[in-house]
Tab-separated table of C-alpha atoms in Angstrom:
chain	number	residue	atom	x	y	z
A	1	UNK	CA	71.909	145.798	79.000
A	2	UNK	CA	73.860	142.847	78.983
A	3	UNK	CA	76.244	144.339	81.069
A	4	UNK	CA	73.632	145.021	83.120
A	5	UNK	CA	72.619	141.578	83.226
A	6	UNK	CA	76.737	141.311	83.354
A	7	UNK	CA	76.587	143.249	86.864
A	8	UNK	CA	73.309	141.176	88.220
A	9	UNK	CA	74.666	137.515	87.930
A	10	UNK	CA	77.880	139.152	89.360
A	11	UNK	CA	76.098	140.604	92.668
A	12	UNK	CA	74.567	137.386	93.412
A	13	UNK	CA	77.413	135.650	93.041
A	14	UNK	CA	79.346	137.188	95.698
A	15	UNK	CA	76.016	137.228	98.407
A	16	UNK	CA	76.416	133.758	97.772
A	17	UNK	CA	79.527	133.331	99.427
A	18	UNK	CA	80.433	133.414	103.659
A	19	UNK	CA	81.684	136.646	104.794
A	20	UNK	CA	83.171	136.752	108.453
A	21	UNK	CA	81.357	137.381	111.808
A	22	UNK	CA	82.708	138.209	114.996
A	23	UNK	CA	81.093	134.954	116.731
A	24	UNK	CA	82.841	133.130	114.065
A	25	UNK	CA	86.161	133.551	113.909
A	26	UNK	CA	88.162	135.644	111.563
A	27	UNK	CA	87.837	135.467	108.164
A	28	UNK	CA	90.515	134.540	105.375
A	29	UNK	CA	90.530	137.053	102.566
A	30	UNK	CA	90.307	135.651	99.275
A	31	UNK	CA	90.718	137.146	95.545
A	32	UNK	CA	88.309	136.015	92.995
A	33	UNK	CA	88.194	138.094	89.669
A	34	UNK	CA	86.495	141.557	89.870
A	35	UNK	CA	85.246	140.748	93.265
A	36	UNK	CA	86.641	139.705	96.918
A	37	UNK	CA	85.349	137.356	99.644
A	38	UNK	CA	85.924	136.380	102.568
A	39	UNK	CA	86.288	132.293	103.784
A	40	UNK	CA	85.808	131.780	108.054
A	41	UNK	CA	88.567	130.050	109.426
A	42	UNK	CA	87.407	128.000	112.366
A	43	UNK	CA	88.478	129.263	116.179
A	44	UNK	CA	90.426	126.848	118.140
A	45	UNK	CA	89.400	126.748	121.796
A	46	UNK	CA	92.129	125.511	124.061
A	47	UNK	CA	91.912	126.233	127.681
A	48	UNK	CA	94.003	128.309	129.154
A	49	UNK	CA	96.883	126.780	131.032
A	50	UNK	CA	97.865	128.150	134.722
A	51	UNK	CA	100.735	125.588	135.537
A	52	UNK	CA	102.090	122.655	134.067
A	53	UNK	CA	103.809	119.475	136.064
A	54	UNK	CA	102.201	120.889	139.276
A	55	UNK	CA	99.596	119.371	141.329
A	56	UNK	CA	96.978	121.835	143.519
A	57	UNK	CA	95.492	120.155	146.315
A	58	UNK	CA	92.401	121.482	147.033
A	59	UNK	CA	91.320	121.076	151.490
A	60	UNK	CA	88.085	121.187	152.713
A	61	UNK	CA	86.256	119.939	156.001
A	62	UNK	CA	82.993	119.371	156.542
A	63	UNK	CA	79.963	120.776	154.734
A	64	UNK	CA	77.070	121.856	155.435
A	65	UNK	CA	73.281	123.116	153.790
A	66	UNK	CA	72.571	126.761	153.716
A	67	UNK	CA	75.328	129.131	154.589
A	68	UNK	CA	78.766	128.697	155.199
A	69	UNK	CA	79.440	128.869	159.325
A	70	UNK	CA	82.756	128.795	160.668
A	71	UNK	CA	83.404	125.317	161.244
A	72	UNK	CA	81.536	123.827	158.060
A	73	UNK	CA	81.729	125.427	153.903
A	74	UNK	CA	77.834	126.069	152.343
A	75	UNK	CA	77.098	122.747	149.712
A	76	UNK	CA	75.609	125.260	147.468
A	77	UNK	CA	79.191	127.163	147.455
A	78	UNK	CA	81.179	123.677	147.281
A	79	UNK	CA	79.090	122.545	144.015
A	80	UNK	CA	79.794	126.321	142.545
A	81	UNK	CA	83.636	125.584	143.246
A	82	UNK	CA	83.128	122.194	140.879
A	83	UNK	CA	81.391	123.785	138.495
A	84	UNK	CA	84.127	126.504	137.825
A	85	UNK	CA	86.667	124.029	137.790
A	86	UNK	CA	85.397	122.446	134.947
A	87	UNK	CA	84.477	125.478	133.385
A	88	UNK	CA	87.842	127.412	134.335
A	89	UNK	CA	90.031	124.282	132.623
A	90	UNK	CA	91.052	123.148	135.600
A	91	UNK	CA	91.458	118.837	135.520
A	92	UNK	CA	90.763	117.032	138.842
A	93	UNK	CA	93.301	114.206	139.254
A	94	UNK	CA	93.282	110.979	141.816
A	95	UNK	CA	95.282	110.010	144.393
A	96	UNK	CA	96.710	107.474	142.265
A	97	UNK	CA	98.093	110.192	139.751
A	98	UNK	CA	99.345	112.550	142.398
A	99	UNK	CA	101.136	109.455	143.999
A	100	UNK	CA	102.230	108.140	140.518
A	101	UNK	CA	103.629	111.711	139.986
A	102	UNK	CA	105.458	112.161	143.131
A	103	UNK	CA	107.151	109.143	143.240
A	104	UNK	CA	107.722	107.439	139.615
A	105	UNK	CA	107.197	110.554	137.514
A	106	UNK	CA	104.405	110.016	136.278
A	107	UNK	CA	102.565	112.711	134.592
A	108	UNK	CA	99.617	115.141	135.614
A	109	UNK	CA	97.662	117.263	132.743
A	110	UNK	CA	97.840	120.625	132.795
A	111	UNK	CA	96.230	122.794	135.026
A	112	UNK	CA	95.606	119.271	137.745
A	113	UNK	CA	93.923	119.487	140.430
A	114	UNK	CA	93.531	117.023	143.972
A	115	UNK	CA	90.426	117.639	145.925
A	116	UNK	CA	90.636	116.953	149.860
A	117	UNK	CA	88.644	116.093	152.866
A	118	UNK	CA	90.391	115.896	156.368
A	119	UNK	CA	88.461	113.790	159.157
A	120	UNK	CA	85.857	112.079	157.555
A	121	UNK	CA	82.567	113.868	158.293
A	122	UNK	CA	79.360	112.524	156.860
A	123	UNK	CA	78.885	115.587	155.223
A	124	UNK	CA	80.814	114.049	152.440
A	125	UNK	CA	79.117	110.800	151.676
A	126	UNK	CA	75.266	112.712	151.841
A	127	UNK	CA	76.853	116.276	150.160
A	128	UNK	CA	79.801	116.290	149.062
A	129	UNK	CA	79.873	113.317	146.882
A	130	UNK	CA	76.209	113.701	144.820
A	131	UNK	CA	78.340	116.799	143.360
A	132	UNK	CA	81.403	115.017	142.733
A	133	UNK	CA	79.895	111.735	141.482
A	134	UNK	CA	77.597	114.547	138.916
A	135	UNK	CA	80.814	116.059	137.991
A	136	UNK	CA	83.047	112.994	137.633
A	137	UNK	CA	85.908	114.191	139.360
A	138	UNK	CA	87.487	111.513	142.288
A	139	UNK	CA	88.218	112.639	145.943
A	140	UNK	CA	89.729	111.540	149.034
A	141	UNK	CA	89.014	112.125	152.378
A	142	UNK	CA	91.671	111.854	155.252
A	143	UNK	CA	90.330	109.913	158.614
A	144	UNK	CA	90.759	110.235	162.084
A	145	UNK	CA	90.087	105.782	161.666
A	146	UNK	CA	89.123	105.614	165.702
A	147	UNK	CA	86.111	108.257	165.313
A	148	UNK	CA	85.263	105.920	162.122
A	149	UNK	CA	85.255	102.597	164.529
A	150	UNK	CA	84.075	104.170	167.544
A	151	UNK	CA	80.915	106.614	165.897
A	152	UNK	CA	82.716	109.589	168.228
A	153	UNK	CA	81.623	112.736	167.719
A	154	UNK	CA	80.438	114.608	165.062
A	155	UNK	CA	78.523	112.371	162.393
A	156	UNK	CA	81.230	110.112	160.514
A	157	UNK	CA	80.723	108.222	157.356
A	158	UNK	CA	80.741	104.437	157.751
A	159	UNK	CA	82.886	101.787	156.038
A	160	UNK	CA	80.068	100.854	153.938
A	161	UNK	CA	79.378	104.197	152.495
A	162	UNK	CA	83.655	103.886	151.838
A	163	UNK	CA	83.160	101.384	149.883
A	164	UNK	CA	80.224	102.533	147.765
A	165	UNK	CA	82.147	105.103	146.840
A	166	UNK	CA	85.238	103.448	146.204
A	167	UNK	CA	83.309	102.723	142.720
A	168	UNK	CA	83.006	106.106	141.555
A	169	UNK	CA	86.777	106.238	142.523
A	170	UNK	CA	87.362	108.015	145.943
A	171	UNK	CA	89.509	107.285	147.908
A	172	UNK	CA	90.264	107.042	151.754
A	173	UNK	CA	93.810	107.464	153.702
A	174	UNK	CA	94.770	108.302	157.195
A	175	UNK	CA	94.419	111.660	159.862
A	176	UNK	CA	95.481	109.134	162.640
A	177	UNK	CA	93.885	106.489	164.129
A	178	UNK	CA	93.412	108.689	167.653
A	179	UNK	CA	95.569	111.253	167.589
A	180	UNK	CA	93.912	114.388	166.282
A	181	UNK	CA	93.839	116.075	169.112
A	182	UNK	CA	95.526	118.373	171.840
A	183	UNK	CA	97.718	116.648	174.541
A	184	UNK	CA	99.303	117.997	177.832
A	185	UNK	CA	103.126	118.295	177.787
A	186	UNK	CA	103.324	119.385	181.455
A	187	UNK	CA	101.386	119.300	184.804
A	188	UNK	CA	100.410	123.195	184.538
A	189	UNK	CA	98.632	122.359	181.221
A	190	UNK	CA	100.487	123.415	177.988
A	191	UNK	CA	99.291	121.309	175.404
A	192	UNK	CA	100.120	120.531	171.759
A	193	UNK	CA	98.650	118.268	168.874
A	194	UNK	CA	99.750	115.148	169.780
A	195	UNK	CA	101.018	113.848	166.419
A	196	UNK	CA	104.096	116.376	167.519
A	197	UNK	CA	103.823	116.158	171.429
A	198	UNK	CA	105.850	114.341	174.184
A	199	UNK	CA	102.828	113.583	176.611
A	200	UNK	CA	102.630	114.453	180.889
A	201	UNK	CA	102.083	111.271	182.031
A	202	UNK	CA	100.122	112.028	185.113
A	203	UNK	CA	100.292	108.531	186.957
A	204	UNK	CA	103.712	108.809	186.473
A	205	UNK	CA	104.177	112.331	187.196
A	206	UNK	CA	106.760	112.907	183.886
A	207	UNK	CA	106.588	113.566	180.407
A	208	UNK	CA	107.695	110.998	177.995
A	209	UNK	CA	110.640	110.068	177.113
A	210	UNK	CA	111.767	110.902	172.834
A	211	UNK	CA	111.609	106.759	172.580
A	212	UNK	CA	108.626	106.799	174.284
A	213	UNK	CA	106.456	109.071	172.249
A	214	UNK	CA	108.563	108.085	168.500
A	215	UNK	CA	106.382	104.549	170.102
A	216	UNK	CA	103.307	105.424	170.442
A	217	UNK	CA	103.221	107.745	167.130
A	218	UNK	CA	104.575	104.520	165.665
A	219	UNK	CA	101.611	102.729	167.047
A	220	UNK	CA	98.661	104.733	166.308
A	221	UNK	CA	99.654	105.457	162.365
A	222	UNK	CA	100.142	101.385	162.365
A	223	UNK	CA	97.263	100.691	163.348
A	224	UNK	CA	95.046	102.961	161.127
A	225	UNK	CA	96.834	101.464	158.083
A	226	UNK	CA	96.137	98.067	159.490
A	227	UNK	CA	92.073	99.028	159.581
A	228	UNK	CA	92.231	100.746	156.161
A	229	UNK	CA	93.521	97.755	154.794
A	230	UNK	CA	91.333	95.447	156.585
A	231	UNK	CA	87.966	97.535	155.811
A	232	UNK	CA	89.218	99.169	152.205
A	233	UNK	CA	91.738	97.187	151.156
A	234	UNK	CA	94.473	99.788	151.183
A	235	UNK	CA	97.525	98.740	149.676
A	236	UNK	CA	99.474	102.005	150.052
A	237	UNK	CA	100.070	104.353	152.704
A	238	UNK	CA	98.903	108.101	152.859
A	239	UNK	CA	98.653	110.640	156.229
A	240	UNK	CA	97.426	113.952	156.385
A	241	UNK	CA	99.360	115.393	159.619
A	242	UNK	CA	96.265	116.871	161.992
A	243	UNK	CA	96.866	120.083	162.192
A	244	UNK	CA	99.208	120.585	159.861
A	245	UNK	CA	101.661	119.734	162.867
A	246	UNK	CA	104.895	117.174	161.984
A	247	UNK	CA	108.552	117.234	163.307
A	248	UNK	CA	111.509	114.971	163.018
A	249	UNK	CA	110.100	112.161	165.035
A	250	UNK	CA	106.970	112.061	162.794
A	251	UNK	CA	109.712	111.677	160.087
A	252	UNK	CA	111.343	109.003	161.271
A	253	UNK	CA	107.573	107.303	161.908
A	254	UNK	CA	106.431	107.541	158.901
A	255	UNK	CA	109.954	106.383	157.426
A	256	UNK	CA	109.650	103.296	159.308
A	257	UNK	CA	105.861	102.497	158.387
A	258	UNK	CA	106.539	103.444	154.644
A	259	UNK	CA	104.102	106.591	154.662
A	260	UNK	CA	105.853	107.928	151.792
A	261	UNK	CA	103.109	111.082	150.598
A	262	UNK	CA	101.810	113.251	153.606
A	263	UNK	CA	100.008	116.671	153.517
A	264	UNK	CA	100.189	120.292	155.364
A	265	UNK	CA	97.844	122.640	155.675
A	266	UNK	CA	100.685	124.638	154.224
A	267	UNK	CA	99.958	126.542	151.461
A	268	UNK	CA	101.413	126.054	148.196
A	269	UNK	CA	101.398	124.527	145.179
A	270	UNK	CA	103.518	120.616	144.318
A	271	UNK	CA	106.043	119.303	142.459
A	272	UNK	CA	107.426	116.276	142.027
A	273	UNK	CA	109.908	117.050	144.736
A	274	UNK	CA	107.069	117.516	147.440
A	275	UNK	CA	106.117	114.271	149.019
A	276	UNK	CA	105.090	116.480	151.742
A	277	UNK	CA	102.231	118.451	150.340
A	278	UNK	CA	100.953	121.475	150.426
A	279	UNK	CA	97.330	122.867	149.942
A	280	UNK	CA	95.241	125.403	149.168
A	281	UNK	CA	92.165	125.941	151.872
A	282	UNK	CA	88.809	126.414	149.782
A	283	UNK	CA	86.176	126.780	152.494
A	284	UNK	CA	87.400	129.904	153.754
A	285	UNK	CA	84.207	132.133	155.552
A	286	UNK	CA	83.164	134.951	152.803
A	287	UNK	CA	85.072	134.238	150.080
A	288	UNK	CA	83.058	133.479	146.738
A	289	UNK	CA	83.633	130.534	144.575
A	290	UNK	CA	84.932	132.541	142.130
A	291	UNK	CA	88.306	134.049	144.452
A	292	UNK	CA	88.808	130.644	145.814
A	293	UNK	CA	89.038	129.052	142.608
A	294	UNK	CA	90.912	132.406	140.941
A	295	UNK	CA	93.325	131.264	142.989
A	296	UNK	CA	94.427	128.896	141.408
A	297	UNK	CA	95.081	130.946	138.200
A	298	UNK	CA	97.386	132.877	140.457
A	299	UNK	CA	99.361	130.214	141.513
A	300	UNK	CA	102.726	131.551	140.115
A	301	UNK	CA	102.487	134.153	142.233
A	302	UNK	CA	103.474	131.563	145.284
A	303	UNK	CA	105.343	129.397	143.462
A	304	UNK	CA	108.167	130.778	142.636
């Protein structure tokens, strides 16, 4: 009878000990005399590191309500992408962090991402900004400055809207003043991106000289920087090349204006040496959000 009481006591004591579960992690085995019990071991939930000491720059243009078109990404798809950045362990940084990383040896978090929008469309304010603010993400918009000043073409943001967004970490830089266009380079109408072209001068029936083209480019970029400083208080200069086009003349112009950081549309991920930065198109028609953000998890496949 005494033996039975002792056996029941041992069983009851064992029942009060913690046992392992698949949901709570691995168990550590402990020996306590006649009974083996388990103690739970906490799982450390660390985000997976896809890349270090690099920055992936996402490129967008216009957003639209409803389905994605050839010219604009669905706002719903954009929001899902932003959610996936967070749940997948990516860290969104601002342009100041990126600039310090490239120019001053600053540090960036693992899986760093910079979000950029080209052209200055009104949809950045109406559709992208609320989502970015919800997730606490900074972003940069590159402006065709003349179209902001003179309200040209597809509706663009206003300076007042931009000043409002600056309070939440949005930044605004140059996509040129008025060189986001193709220009004729001969009398037959052959054209090239204006920033890299030597324009055909109809009144003079000749092409610009290299020096004339260089001065035109400098004047355009300088005016954009002056307006950005006047309206938004910018103290640093960054350029996104229209159509991703640049040449030696353009790069010389940037140097003369102390524009040290620029962006192309070439696919890649940026290291500290990439002052002329690569970007990843995040607005491809027909590409679902999982595939778009999934590209960032395979960065080593195209960074070498």
